[in-house]
JSON list of C-alpha atoms in Angstrom, two decimals:
[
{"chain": "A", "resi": 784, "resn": "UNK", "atom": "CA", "xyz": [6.05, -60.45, -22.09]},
{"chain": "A", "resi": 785, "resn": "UNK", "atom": "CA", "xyz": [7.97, -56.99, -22.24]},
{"chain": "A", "resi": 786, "resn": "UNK", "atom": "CA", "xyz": [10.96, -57.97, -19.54]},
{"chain": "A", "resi": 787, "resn": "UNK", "atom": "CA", "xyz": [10.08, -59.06, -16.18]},
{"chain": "A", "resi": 788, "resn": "UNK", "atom": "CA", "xyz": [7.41, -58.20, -14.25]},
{"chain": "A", "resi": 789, "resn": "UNK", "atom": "CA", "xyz": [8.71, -55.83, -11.32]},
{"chain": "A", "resi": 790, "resn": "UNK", "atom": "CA", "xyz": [7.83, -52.11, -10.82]},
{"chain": "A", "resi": 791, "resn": "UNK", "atom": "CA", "xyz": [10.28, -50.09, -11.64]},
{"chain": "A", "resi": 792, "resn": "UNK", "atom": "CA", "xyz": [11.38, -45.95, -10.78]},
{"chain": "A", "resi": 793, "resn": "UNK", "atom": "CA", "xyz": [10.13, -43.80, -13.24]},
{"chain": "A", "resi": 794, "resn": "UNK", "atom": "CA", "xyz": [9.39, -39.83, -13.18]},
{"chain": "A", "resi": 795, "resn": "UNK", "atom": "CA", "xyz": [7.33, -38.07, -15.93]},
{"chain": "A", "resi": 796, "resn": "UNK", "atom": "CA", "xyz": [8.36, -34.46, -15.84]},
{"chain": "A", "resi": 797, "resn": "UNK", "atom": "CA", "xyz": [7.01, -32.18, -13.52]},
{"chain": "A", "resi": 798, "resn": "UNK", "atom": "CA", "xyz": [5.99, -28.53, -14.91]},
{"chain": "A", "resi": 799, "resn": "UNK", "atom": "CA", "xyz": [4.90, -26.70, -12.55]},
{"chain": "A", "resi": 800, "resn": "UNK", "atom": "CA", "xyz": [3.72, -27.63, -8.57]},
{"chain": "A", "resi": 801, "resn": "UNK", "atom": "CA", "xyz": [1.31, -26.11, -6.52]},
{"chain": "A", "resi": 802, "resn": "UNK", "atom": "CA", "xyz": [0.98, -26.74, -2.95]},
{"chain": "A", "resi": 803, "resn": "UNK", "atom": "CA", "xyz": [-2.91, -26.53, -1.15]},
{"chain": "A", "resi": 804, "resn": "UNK", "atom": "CA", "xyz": [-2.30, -27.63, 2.19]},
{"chain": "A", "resi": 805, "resn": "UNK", "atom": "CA", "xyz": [0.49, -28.49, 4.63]},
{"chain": "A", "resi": 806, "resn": "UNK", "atom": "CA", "xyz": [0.24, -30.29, 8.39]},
{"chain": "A", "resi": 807, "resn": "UNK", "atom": "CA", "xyz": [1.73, -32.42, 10.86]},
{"chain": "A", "resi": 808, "resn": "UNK", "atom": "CA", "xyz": [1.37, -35.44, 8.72]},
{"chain": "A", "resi": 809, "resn": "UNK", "atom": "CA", "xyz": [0.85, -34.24, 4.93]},
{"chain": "A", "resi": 810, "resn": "UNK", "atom": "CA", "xyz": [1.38, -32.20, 1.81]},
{"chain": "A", "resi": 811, "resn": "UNK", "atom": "CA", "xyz": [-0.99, -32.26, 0.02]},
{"chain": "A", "resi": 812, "resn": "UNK", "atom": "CA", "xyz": [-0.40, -30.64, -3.89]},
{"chain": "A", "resi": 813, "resn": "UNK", "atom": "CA", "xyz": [-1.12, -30.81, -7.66]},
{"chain": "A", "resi": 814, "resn": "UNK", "atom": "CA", "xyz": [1.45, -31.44, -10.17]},
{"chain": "A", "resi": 815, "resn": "UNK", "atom": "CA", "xyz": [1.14, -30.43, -13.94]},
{"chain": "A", "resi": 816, "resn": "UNK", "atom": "CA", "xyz": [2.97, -33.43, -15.33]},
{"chain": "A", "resi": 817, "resn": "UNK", "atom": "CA", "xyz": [4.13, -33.43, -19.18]},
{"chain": "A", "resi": 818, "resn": "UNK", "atom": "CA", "xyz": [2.49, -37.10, -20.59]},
{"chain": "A", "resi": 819, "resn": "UNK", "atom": "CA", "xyz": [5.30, -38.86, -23.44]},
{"chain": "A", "resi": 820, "resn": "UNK", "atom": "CA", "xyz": [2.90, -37.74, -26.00]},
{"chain": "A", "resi": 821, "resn": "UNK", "atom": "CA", "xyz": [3.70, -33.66, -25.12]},
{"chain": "A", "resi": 822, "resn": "UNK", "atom": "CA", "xyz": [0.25, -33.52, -23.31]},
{"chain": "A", "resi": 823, "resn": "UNK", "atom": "CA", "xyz": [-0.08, -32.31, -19.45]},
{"chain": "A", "resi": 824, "resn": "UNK", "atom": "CA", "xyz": [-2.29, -33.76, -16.96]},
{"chain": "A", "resi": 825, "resn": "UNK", "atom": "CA", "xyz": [-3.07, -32.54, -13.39]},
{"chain": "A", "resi": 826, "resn": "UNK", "atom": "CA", "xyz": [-2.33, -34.98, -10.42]},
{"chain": "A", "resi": 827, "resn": "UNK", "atom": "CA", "xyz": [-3.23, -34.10, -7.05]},
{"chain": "A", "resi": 828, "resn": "UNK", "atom": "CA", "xyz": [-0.54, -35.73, -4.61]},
{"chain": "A", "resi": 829, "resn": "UNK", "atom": "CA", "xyz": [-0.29, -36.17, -1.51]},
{"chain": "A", "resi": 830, "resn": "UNK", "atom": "CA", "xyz": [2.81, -36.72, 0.30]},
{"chain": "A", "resi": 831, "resn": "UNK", "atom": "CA", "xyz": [2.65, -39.09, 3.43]},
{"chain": "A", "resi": 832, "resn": "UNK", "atom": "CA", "xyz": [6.19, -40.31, 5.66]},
{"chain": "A", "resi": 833, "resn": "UNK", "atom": "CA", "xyz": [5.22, -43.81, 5.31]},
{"chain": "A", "resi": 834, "resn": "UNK", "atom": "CA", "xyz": [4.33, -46.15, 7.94]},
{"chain": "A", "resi": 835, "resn": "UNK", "atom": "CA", "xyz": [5.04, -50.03, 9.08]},
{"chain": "A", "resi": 836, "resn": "UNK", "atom": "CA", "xyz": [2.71, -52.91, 9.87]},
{"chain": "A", "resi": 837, "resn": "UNK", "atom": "CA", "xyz": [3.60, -56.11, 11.66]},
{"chain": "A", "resi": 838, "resn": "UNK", "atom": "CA", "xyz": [2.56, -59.41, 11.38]},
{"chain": "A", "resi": 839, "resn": "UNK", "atom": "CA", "xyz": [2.87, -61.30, 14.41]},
{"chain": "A", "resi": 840, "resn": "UNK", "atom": "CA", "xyz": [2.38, -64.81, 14.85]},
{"chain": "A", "resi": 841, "resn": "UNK", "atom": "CA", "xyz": [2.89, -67.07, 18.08]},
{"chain": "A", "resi": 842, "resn": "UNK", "atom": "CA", "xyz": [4.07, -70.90, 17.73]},
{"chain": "A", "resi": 843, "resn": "UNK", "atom": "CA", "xyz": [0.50, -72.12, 17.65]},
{"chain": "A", "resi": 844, "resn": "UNK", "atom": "CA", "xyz": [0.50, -69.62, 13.96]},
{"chain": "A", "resi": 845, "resn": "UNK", "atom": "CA", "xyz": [-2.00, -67.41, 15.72]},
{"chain": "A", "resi": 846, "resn": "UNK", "atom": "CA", "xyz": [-2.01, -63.85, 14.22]},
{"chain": "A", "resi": 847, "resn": "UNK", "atom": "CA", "xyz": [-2.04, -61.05, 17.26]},
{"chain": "A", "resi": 848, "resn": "UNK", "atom": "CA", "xyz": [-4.21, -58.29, 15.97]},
{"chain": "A", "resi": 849, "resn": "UNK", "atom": "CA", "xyz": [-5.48, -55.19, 17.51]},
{"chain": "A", "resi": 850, "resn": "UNK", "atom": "CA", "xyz": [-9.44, -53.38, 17.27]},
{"chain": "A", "resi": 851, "resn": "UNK", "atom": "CA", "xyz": [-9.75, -49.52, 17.31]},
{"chain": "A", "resi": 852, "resn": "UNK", "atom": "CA", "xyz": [-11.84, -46.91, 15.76]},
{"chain": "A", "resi": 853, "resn": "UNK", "atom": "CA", "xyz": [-11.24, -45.13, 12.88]},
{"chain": "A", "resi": 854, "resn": "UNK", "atom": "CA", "xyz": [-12.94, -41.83, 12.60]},
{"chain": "A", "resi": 855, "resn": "UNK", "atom": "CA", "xyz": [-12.38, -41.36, 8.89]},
{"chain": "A", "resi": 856, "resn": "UNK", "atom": "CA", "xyz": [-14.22, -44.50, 8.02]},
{"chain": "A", "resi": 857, "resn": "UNK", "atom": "CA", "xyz": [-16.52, -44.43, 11.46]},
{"chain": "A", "resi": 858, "resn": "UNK", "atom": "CA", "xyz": [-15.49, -48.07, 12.20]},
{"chain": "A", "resi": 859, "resn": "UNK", "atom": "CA", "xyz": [-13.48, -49.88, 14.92]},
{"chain": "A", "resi": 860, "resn": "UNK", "atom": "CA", "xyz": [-10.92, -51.80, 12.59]},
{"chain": "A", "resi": 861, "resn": "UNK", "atom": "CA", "xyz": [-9.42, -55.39, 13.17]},
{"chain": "A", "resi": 862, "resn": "UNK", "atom": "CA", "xyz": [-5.68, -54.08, 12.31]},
{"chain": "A", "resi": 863, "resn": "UNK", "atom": "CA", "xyz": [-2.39, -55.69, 13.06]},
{"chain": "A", "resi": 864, "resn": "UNK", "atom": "CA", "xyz": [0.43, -53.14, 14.85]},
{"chain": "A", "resi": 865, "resn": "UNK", "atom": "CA", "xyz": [1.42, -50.43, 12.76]},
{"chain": "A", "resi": 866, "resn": "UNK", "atom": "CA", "xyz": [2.76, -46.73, 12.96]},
{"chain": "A", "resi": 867, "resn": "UNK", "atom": "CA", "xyz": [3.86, -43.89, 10.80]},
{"chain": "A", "resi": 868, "resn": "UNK", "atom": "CA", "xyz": [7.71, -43.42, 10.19]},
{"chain": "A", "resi": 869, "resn": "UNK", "atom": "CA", "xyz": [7.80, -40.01, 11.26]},
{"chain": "A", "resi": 870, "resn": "UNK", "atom": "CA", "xyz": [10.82, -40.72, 13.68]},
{"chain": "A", "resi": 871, "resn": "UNK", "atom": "CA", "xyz": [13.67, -39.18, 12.34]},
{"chain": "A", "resi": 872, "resn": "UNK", "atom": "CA", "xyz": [16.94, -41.46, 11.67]},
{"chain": "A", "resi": 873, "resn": "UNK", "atom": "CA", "xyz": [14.45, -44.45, 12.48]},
{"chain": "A", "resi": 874, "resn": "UNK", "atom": "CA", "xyz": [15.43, -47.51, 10.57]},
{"chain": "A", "resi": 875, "resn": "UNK", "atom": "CA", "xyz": [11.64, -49.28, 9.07]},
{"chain": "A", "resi": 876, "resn": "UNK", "atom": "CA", "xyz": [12.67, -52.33, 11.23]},
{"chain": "A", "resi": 877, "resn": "UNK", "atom": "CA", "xyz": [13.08, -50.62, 14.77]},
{"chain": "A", "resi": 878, "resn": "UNK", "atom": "CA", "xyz": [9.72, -48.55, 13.86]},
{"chain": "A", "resi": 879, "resn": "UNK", "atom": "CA", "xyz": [8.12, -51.78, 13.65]},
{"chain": "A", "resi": 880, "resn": "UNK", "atom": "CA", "xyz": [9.80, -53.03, 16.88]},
{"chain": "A", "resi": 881, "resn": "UNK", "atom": "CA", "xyz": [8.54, -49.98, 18.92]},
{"chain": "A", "resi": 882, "resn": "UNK", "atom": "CA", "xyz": [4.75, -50.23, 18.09]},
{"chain": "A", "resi": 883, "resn": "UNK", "atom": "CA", "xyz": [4.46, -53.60, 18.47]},
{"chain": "A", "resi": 884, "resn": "UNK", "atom": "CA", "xyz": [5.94, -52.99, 22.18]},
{"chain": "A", "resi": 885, "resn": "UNK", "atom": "CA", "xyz": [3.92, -49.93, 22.34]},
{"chain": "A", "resi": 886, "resn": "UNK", "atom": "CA", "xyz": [0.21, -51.51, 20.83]},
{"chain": "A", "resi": 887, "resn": "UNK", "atom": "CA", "xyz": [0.66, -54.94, 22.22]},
{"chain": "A", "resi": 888, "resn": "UNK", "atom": "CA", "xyz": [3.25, -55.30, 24.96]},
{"chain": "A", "resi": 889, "resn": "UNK", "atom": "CA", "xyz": [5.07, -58.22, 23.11]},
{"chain": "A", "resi": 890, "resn": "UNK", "atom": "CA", "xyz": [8.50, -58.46, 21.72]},
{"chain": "A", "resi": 891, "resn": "UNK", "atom": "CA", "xyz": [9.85, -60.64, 18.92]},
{"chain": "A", "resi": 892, "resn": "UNK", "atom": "CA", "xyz": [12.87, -62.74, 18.29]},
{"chain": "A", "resi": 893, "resn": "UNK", "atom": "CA", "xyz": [12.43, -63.31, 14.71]},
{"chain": "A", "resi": 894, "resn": "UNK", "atom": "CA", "xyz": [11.62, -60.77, 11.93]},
{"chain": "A", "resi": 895, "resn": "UNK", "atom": "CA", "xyz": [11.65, -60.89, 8.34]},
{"chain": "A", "resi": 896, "resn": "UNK", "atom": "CA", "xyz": [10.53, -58.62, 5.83]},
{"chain": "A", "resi": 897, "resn": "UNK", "atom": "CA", "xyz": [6.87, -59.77, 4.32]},
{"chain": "A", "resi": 898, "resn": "UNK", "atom": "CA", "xyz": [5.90, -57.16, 1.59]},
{"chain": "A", "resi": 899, "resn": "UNK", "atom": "CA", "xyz": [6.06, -53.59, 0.39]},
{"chain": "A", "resi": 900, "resn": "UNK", "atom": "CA", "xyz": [3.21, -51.40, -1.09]},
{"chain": "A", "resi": 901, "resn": "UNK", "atom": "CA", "xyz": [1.87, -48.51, -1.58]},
{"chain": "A", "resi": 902, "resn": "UNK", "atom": "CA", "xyz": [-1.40, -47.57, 0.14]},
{"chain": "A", "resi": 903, "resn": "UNK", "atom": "CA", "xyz": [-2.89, -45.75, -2.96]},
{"chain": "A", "resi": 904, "resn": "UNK", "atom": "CA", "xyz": [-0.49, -44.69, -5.31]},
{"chain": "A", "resi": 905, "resn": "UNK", "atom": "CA", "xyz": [-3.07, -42.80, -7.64]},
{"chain": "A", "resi": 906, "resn": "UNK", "atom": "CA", "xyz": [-2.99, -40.10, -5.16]},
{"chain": "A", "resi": 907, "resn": "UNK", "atom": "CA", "xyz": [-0.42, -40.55, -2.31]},
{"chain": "A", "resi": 908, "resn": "UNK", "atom": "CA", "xyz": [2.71, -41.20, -1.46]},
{"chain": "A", "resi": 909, "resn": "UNK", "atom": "CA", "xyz": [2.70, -43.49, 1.52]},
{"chain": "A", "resi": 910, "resn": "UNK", "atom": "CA", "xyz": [4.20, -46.49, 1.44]},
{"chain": "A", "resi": 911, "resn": "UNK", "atom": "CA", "xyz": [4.41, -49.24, 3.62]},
{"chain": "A", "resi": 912, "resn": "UNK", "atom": "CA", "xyz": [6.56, -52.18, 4.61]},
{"chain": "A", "resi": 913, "resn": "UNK", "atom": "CA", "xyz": [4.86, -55.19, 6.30]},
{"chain": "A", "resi": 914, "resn": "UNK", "atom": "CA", "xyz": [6.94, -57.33, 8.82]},
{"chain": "A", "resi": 915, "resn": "UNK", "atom": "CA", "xyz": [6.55, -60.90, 10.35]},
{"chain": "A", "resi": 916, "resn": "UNK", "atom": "CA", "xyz": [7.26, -61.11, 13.62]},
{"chain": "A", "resi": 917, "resn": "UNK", "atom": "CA", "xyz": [7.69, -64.45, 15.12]},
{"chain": "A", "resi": 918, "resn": "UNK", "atom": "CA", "xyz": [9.16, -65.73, 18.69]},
{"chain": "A", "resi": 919, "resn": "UNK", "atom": "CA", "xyz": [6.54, -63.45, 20.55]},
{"chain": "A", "resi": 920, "resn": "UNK", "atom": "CA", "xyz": [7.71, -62.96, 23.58]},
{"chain": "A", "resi": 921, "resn": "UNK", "atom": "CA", "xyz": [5.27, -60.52, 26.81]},
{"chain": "A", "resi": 922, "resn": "UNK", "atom": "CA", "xyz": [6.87, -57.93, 28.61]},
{"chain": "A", "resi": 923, "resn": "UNK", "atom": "CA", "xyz": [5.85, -57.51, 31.84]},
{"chain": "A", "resi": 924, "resn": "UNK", "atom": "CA", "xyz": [6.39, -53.58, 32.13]},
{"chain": "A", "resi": 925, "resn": "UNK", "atom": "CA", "xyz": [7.22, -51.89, 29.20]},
{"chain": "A", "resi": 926, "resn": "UNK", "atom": "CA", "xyz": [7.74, -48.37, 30.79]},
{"chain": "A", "resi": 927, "resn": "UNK", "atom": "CA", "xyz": [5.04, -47.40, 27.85]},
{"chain": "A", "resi": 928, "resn": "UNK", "atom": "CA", "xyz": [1.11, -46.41, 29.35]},
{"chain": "A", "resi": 929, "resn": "UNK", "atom": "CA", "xyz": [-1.23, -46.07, 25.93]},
{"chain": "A", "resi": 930, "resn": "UNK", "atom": "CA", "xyz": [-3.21, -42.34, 25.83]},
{"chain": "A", "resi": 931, "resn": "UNK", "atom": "CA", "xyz": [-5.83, -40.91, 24.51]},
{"chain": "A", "resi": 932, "resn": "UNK", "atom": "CA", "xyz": [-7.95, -42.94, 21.71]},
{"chain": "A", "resi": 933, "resn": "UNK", "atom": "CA", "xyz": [-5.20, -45.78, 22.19]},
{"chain": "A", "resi": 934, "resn": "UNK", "atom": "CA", "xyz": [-6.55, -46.37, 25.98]},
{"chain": "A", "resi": 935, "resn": "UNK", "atom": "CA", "xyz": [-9.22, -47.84, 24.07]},
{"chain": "A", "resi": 936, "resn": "UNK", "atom": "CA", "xyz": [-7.03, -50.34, 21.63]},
{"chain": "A", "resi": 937, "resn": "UNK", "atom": "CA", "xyz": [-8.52, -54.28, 22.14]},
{"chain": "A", "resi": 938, "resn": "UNK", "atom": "CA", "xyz": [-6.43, -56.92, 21.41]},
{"chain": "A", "resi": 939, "resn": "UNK", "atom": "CA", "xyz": [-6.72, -60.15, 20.76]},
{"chain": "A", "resi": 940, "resn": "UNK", "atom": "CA", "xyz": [-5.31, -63.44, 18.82]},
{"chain": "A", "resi": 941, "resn": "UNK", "atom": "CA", "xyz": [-6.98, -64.98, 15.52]},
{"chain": "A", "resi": 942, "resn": "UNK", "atom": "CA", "xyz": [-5.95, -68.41, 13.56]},
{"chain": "A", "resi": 943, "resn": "UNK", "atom": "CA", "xyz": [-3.92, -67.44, 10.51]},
{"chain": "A", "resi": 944, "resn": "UNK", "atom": "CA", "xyz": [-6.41, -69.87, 8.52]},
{"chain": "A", "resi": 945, "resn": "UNK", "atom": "CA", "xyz": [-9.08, -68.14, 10.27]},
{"chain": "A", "resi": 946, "resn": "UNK", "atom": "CA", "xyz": [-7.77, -64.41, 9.81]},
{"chain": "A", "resi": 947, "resn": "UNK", "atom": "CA", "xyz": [-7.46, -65.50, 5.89]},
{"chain": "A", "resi": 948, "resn": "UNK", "atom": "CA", "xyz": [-11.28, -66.37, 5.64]},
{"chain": "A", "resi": 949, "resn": "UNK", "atom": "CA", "xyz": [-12.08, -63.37, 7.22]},
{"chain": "A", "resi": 950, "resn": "UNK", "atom": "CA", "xyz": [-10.60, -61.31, 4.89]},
{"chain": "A", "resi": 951, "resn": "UNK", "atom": "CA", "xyz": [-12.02, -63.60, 1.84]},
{"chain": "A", "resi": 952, "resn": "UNK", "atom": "CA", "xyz": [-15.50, -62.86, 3.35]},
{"chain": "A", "resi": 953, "resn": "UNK", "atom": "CA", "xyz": [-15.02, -59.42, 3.51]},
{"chain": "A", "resi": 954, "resn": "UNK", "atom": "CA", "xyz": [-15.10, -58.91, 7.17]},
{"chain": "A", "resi": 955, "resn": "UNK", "atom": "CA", "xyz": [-12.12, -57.24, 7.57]},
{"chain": "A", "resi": 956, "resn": "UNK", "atom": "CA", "xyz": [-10.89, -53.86, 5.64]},
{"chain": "A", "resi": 957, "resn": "UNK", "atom": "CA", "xyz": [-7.60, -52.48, 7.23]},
{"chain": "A", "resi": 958, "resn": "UNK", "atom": "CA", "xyz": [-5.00, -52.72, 4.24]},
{"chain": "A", "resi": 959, "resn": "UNK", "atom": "CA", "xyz": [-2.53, -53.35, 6.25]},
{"chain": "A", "resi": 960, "resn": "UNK", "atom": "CA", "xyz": [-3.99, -56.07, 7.63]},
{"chain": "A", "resi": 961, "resn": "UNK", "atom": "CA", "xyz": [-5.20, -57.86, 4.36]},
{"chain": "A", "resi": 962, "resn": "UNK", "atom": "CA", "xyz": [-1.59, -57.75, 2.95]},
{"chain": "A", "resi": 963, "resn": "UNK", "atom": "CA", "xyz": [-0.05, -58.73, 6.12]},
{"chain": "A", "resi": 964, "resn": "UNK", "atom": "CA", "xyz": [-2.55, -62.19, 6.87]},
{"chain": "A", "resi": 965, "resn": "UNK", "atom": "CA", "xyz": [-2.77, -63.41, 3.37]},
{"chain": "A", "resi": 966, "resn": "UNK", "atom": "CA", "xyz": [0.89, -62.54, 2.69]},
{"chain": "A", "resi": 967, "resn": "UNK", "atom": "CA", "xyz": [1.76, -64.63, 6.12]},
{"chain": "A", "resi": 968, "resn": "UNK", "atom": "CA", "xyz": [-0.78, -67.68, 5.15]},
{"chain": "A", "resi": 969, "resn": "UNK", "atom": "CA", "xyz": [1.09, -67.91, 2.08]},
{"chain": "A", "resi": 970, "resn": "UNK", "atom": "CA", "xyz": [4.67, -67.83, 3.76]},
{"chain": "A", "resi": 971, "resn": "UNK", "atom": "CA", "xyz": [2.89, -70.20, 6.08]},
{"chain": "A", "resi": 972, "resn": "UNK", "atom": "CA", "xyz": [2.54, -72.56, 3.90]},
{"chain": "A", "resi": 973, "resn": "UNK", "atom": "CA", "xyz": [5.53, -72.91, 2.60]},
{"chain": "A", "resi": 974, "resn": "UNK", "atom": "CA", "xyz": [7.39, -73.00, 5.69]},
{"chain": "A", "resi": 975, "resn": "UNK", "atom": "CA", "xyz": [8.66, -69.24, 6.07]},
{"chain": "A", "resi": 976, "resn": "UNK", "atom": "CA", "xyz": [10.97, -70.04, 3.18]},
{"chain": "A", "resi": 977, "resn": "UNK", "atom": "CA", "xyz": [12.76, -67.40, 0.83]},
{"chain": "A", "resi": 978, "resn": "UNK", "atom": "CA", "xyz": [11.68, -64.25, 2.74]},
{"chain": "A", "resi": 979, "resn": "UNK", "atom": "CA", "xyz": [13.31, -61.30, 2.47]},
{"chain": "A", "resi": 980, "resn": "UNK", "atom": "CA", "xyz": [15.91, -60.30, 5.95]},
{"chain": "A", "resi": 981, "resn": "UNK", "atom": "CA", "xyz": [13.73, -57.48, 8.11]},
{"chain": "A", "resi": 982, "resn": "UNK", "atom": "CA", "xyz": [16.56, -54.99, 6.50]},
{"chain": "A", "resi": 983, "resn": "UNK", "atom": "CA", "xyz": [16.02, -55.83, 3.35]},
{"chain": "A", "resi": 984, "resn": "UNK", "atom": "CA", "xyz": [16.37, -52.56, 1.01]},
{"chain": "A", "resi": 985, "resn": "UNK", "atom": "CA", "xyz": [13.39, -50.82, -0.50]},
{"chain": "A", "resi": 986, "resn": "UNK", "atom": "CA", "xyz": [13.59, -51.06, -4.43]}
]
């Protein structure tokens, strides 16, 4: 084995960069990158601000997920709370707070950093952090009234055991939600142990 097995920052040098489209959310551009061997390859990227997804569990280890529709994929999703960090000086952690206030109406007393990915790093750049949430606690009144497509978010609350075997038998696709359930079923069973504090740094 070549050293341990962790990813690790590395940037192959970028020639030149041109950009094909720019919006509220994304970049999207292709990069003539110089290969070790002196060859260049194209690589269409597209740069995202990232986005949080929380995992949150009530004493009975009952995972509180949300259903809504996703028009790229012409599906309503099984998801757990998540949002974009597009809120400038946001820390990851209070991001997470928010839209689990704002999707769900609950609150946590306990949060601990579960994993970090990337959503598809062969073309983007979005990457996501994955909390557990635990301690759930309902707020009455929030002061926050859901709009638009989110009037139409369902919620509801799913075993862990039974969240895991859905996403074994394929019945559920949001990424988000596959890291964040079999992630938790493993930190489940052994005891919430050695995870990482919710402001743990991003390597």
């Amino acid at each position: 084995m070549n050293g341990p097995v962790e990813d690790r920052a590395v940037s192959w040098p970028v020639v030149s960069t041109d950009e094909l489209l720019r919006n509220w959310l994304i970049t999207v551009r292709t990069d003539k990158v110089r290969l070790p061997d002196g060859h260049h390859a194209e690589r269409t990227v597209v740069t995202h601000p990232g986005a949080v997804a929380v995992l949150a569990l009530d004493d009975a280890d009952r995972v509180l997920m949300i259903r809504q529709y996703r028009h790229p994929v012409g599906r309503e999703l099984w998801e757990i709370p998540a949002g974009l960090r597009d809120a400038d000086g946001e820390s990851p952690l209070r991001t997470a707070q928010r839209e689990l206030l704002e999707e769900t109406g609950y609150r946590a007393r306990e949060w601990h950093t579960l994993a970090d990915y990337f959503s598809s790093p062969g073309y983007s750049t979005e990457r996501l952090r994955v909390f557990l949430a635990r301690g759930l606690e309902p707020v009455a009144d929030n002061g926050y009234q859901r709009t638009d497509e989110e009037k139409f978010i369902v919620t509801d609350w799913v075993p862990l055991d039974a969240a895991m075997r859905l996403v074994l038998a394929g019945k559920l696709h949001s990424g988000p939600a596959i890291t964040g359930i079999l992630a938790g079923y493993a930190a489940c069973a052994e005891g919430f142990s050695g995870l990482r504090p919710a402001t743990a740094p991003e390597a």
